[in-house]
mmCIF file with all atom_site columns, C-alpha atoms in Angstrom:
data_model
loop_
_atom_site.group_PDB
_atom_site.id
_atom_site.type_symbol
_atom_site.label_atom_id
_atom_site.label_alt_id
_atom_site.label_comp_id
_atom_site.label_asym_id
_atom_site.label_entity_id
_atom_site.label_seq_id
_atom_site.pdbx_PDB_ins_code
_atom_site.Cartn_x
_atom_site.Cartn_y
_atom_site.Cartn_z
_atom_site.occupancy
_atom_site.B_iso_or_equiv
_atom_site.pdbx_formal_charge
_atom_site.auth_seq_id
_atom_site.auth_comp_id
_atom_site.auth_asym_id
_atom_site.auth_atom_id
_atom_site.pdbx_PDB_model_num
ATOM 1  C CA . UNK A 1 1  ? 12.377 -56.113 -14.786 1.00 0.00 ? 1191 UNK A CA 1
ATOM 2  C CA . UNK A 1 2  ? 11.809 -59.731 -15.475 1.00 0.00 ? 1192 UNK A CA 1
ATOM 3  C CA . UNK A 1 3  ? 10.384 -60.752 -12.005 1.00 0.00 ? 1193 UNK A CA 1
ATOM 4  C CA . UNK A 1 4  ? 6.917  -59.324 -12.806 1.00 0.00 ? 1194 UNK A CA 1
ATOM 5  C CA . UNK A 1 5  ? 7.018  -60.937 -16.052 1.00 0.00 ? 1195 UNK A CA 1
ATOM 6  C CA . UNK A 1 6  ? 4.570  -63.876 -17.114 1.00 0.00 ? 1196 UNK A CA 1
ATOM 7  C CA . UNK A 1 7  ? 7.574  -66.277 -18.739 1.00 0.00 ? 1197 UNK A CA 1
ATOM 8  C CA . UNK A 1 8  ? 7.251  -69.748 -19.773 1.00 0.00 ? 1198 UNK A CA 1
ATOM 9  C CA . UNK A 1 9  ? 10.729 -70.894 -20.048 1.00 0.00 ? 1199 UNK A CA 1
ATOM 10 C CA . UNK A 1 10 ? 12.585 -74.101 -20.803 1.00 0.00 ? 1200 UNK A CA 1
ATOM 11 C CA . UNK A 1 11 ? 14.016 -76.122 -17.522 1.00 0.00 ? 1201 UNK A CA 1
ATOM 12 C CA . UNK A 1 12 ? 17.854 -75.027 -17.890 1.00 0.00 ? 1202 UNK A CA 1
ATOM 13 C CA . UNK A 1 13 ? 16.536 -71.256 -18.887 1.00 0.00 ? 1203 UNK A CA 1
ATOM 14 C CA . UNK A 1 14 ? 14.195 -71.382 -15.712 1.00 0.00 ? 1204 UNK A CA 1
ATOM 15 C CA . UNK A 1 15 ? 17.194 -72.608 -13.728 1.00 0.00 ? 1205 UNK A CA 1
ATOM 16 C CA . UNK A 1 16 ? 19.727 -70.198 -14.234 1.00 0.00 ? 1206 UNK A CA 1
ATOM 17 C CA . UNK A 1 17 ? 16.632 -67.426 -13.999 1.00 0.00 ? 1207 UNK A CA 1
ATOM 18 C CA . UNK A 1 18 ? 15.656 -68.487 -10.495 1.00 0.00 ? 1208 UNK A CA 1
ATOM 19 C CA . UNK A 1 19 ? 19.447 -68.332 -9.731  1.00 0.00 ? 1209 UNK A CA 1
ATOM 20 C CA . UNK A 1 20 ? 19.749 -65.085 -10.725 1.00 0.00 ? 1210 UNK A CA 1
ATOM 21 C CA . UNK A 1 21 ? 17.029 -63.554 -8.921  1.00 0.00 ? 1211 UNK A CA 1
ATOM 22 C CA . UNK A 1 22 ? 18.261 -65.183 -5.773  1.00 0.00 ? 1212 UNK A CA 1
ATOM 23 C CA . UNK A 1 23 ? 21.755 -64.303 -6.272  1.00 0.00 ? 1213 UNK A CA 1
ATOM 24 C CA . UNK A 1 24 ? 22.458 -61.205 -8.722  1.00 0.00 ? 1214 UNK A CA 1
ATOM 25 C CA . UNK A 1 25 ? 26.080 -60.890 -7.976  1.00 0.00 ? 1215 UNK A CA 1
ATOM 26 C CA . UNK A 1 26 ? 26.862 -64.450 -9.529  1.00 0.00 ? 1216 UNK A CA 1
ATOM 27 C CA . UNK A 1 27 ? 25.288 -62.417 -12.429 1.00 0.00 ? 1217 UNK A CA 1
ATOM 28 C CA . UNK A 1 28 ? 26.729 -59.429 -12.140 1.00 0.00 ? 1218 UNK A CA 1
ATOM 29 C CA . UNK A 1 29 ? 29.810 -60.423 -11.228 1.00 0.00 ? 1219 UNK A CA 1
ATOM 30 C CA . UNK A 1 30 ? 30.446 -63.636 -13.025 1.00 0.00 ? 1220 UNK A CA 1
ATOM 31 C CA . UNK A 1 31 ? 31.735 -65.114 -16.427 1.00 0.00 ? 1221 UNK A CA 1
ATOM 32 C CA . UNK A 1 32 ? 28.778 -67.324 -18.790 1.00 0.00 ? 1222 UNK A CA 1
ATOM 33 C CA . UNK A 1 33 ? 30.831 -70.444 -17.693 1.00 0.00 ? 1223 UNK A CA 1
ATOM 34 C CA . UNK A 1 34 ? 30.957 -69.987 -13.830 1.00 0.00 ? 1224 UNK A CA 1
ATOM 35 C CA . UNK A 1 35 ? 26.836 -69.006 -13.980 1.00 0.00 ? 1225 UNK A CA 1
ATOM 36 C CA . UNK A 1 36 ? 26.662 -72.071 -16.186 1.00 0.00 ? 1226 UNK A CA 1
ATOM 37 C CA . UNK A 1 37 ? 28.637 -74.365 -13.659 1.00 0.00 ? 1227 UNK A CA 1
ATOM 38 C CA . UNK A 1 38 ? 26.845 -72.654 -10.433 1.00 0.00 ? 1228 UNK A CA 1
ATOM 39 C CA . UNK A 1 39 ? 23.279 -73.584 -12.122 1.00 0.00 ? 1229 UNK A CA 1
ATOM 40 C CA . UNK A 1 40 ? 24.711 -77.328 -13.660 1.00 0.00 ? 1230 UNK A CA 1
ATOM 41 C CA . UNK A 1 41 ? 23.709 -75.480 -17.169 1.00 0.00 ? 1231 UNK A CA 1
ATOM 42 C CA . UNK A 1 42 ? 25.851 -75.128 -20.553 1.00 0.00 ? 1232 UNK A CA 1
ATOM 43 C CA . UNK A 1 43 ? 26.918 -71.619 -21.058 1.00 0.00 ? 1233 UNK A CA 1
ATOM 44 C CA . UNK A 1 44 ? 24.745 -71.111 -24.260 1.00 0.00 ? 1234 UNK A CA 1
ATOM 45 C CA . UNK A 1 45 ? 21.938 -71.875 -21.925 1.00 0.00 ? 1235 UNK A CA 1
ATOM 46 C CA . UNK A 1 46 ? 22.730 -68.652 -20.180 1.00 0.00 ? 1236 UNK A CA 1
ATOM 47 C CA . UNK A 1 47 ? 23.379 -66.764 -22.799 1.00 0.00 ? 1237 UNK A CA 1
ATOM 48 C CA . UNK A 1 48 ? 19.996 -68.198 -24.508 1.00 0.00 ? 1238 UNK A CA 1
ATOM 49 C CA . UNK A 1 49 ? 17.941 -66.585 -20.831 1.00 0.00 ? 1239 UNK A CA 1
ATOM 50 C CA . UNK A 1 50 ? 19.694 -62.852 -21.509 1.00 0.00 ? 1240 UNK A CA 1
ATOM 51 C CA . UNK A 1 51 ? 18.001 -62.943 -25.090 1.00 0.00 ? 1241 UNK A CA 1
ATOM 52 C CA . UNK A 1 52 ? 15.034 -64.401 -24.030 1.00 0.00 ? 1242 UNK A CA 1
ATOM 53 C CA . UNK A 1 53 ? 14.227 -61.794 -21.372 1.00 0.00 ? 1243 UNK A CA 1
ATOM 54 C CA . UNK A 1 54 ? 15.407 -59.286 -24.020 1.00 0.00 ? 1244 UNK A CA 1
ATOM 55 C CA . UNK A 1 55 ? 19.322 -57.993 -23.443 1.00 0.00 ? 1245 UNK A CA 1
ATOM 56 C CA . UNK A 1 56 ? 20.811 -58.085 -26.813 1.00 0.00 ? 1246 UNK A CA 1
ATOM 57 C CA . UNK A 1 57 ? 23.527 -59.985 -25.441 1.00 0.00 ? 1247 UNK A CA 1
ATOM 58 C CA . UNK A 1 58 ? 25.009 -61.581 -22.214 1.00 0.00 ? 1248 UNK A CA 1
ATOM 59 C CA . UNK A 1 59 ? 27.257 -58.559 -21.810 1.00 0.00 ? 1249 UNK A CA 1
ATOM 60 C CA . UNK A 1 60 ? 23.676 -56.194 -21.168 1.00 0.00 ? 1250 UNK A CA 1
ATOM 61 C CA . UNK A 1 61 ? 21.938 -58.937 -19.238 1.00 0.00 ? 1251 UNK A CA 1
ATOM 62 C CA . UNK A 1 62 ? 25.356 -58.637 -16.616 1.00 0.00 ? 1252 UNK A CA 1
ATOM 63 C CA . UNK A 1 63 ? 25.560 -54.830 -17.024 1.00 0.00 ? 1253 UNK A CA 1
ATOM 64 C CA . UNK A 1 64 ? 21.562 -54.836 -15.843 1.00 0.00 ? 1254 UNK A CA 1
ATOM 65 C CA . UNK A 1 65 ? 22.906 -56.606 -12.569 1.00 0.00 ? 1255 UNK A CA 1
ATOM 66 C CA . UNK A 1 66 ? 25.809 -54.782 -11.885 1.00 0.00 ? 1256 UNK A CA 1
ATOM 67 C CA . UNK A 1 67 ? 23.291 -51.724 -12.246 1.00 0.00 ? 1257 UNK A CA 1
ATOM 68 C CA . UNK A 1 68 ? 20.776 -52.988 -10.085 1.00 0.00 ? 1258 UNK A CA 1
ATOM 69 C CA . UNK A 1 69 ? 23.713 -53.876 -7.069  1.00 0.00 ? 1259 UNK A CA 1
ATOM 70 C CA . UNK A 1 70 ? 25.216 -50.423 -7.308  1.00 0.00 ? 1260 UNK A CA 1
ATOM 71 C CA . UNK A 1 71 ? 21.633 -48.575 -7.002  1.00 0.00 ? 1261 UNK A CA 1
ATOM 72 C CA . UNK A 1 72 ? 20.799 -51.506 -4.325  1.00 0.00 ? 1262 UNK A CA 1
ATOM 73 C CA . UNK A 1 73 ? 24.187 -50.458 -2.332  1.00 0.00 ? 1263 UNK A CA 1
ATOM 74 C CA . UNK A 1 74 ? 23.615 -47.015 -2.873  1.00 0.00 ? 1264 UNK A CA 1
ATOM 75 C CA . UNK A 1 75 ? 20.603 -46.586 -1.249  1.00 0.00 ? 1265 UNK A CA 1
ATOM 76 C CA . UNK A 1 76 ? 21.778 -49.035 1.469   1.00 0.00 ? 1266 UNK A CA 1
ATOM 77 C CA . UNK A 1 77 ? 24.622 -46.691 1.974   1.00 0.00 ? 1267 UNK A CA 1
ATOM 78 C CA . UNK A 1 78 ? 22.616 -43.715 2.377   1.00 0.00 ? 1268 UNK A CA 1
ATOM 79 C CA . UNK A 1 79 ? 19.824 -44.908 5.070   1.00 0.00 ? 1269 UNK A CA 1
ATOM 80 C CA . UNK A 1 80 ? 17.457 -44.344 2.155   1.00 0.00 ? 1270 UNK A CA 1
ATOM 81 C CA . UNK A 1 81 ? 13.967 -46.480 2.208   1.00 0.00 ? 1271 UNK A CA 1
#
């Protein structure tokens, strides 16, 4: 979704971005606070990315990752390509 998007975003924004895309289950799986900590960011930083990239709120930015992990696994699961 974001990936093929042209973003200009701030430094902390950009961090916790790259992050994600390099590790979704920290997304997925974790609280604003531990993403924060992982990515040496304030927790309204991360919550500031989710309504940049346009999830109404952290909540749907995590929901989109825990999405994305299931479909991942379930195509893993079934020797799809």
């Amino acid at each position: 979704m974001f990936a093929s998007r042209a973003l200009k975003l701030p430094k902390q924004l950009e961090q916790v971005a790259r992050v994600a895309l390099v590790r979704p289950d920290l997304i997925a799986f974790g609280s604003a606070r531990s993403i924060a900590v992982a990515c040496s960011v304030s927790p309204t930083s991360v919550t500031r990315l989710a309504t940049a990239l346009g999830f109404h709120s952290f909540r749907d930015f995590k929901s989109f990752f825990q999405q994305h992990l299931r479909r991942t696994a379930n195509s893993e699961n079934c020797g799809c390509l």
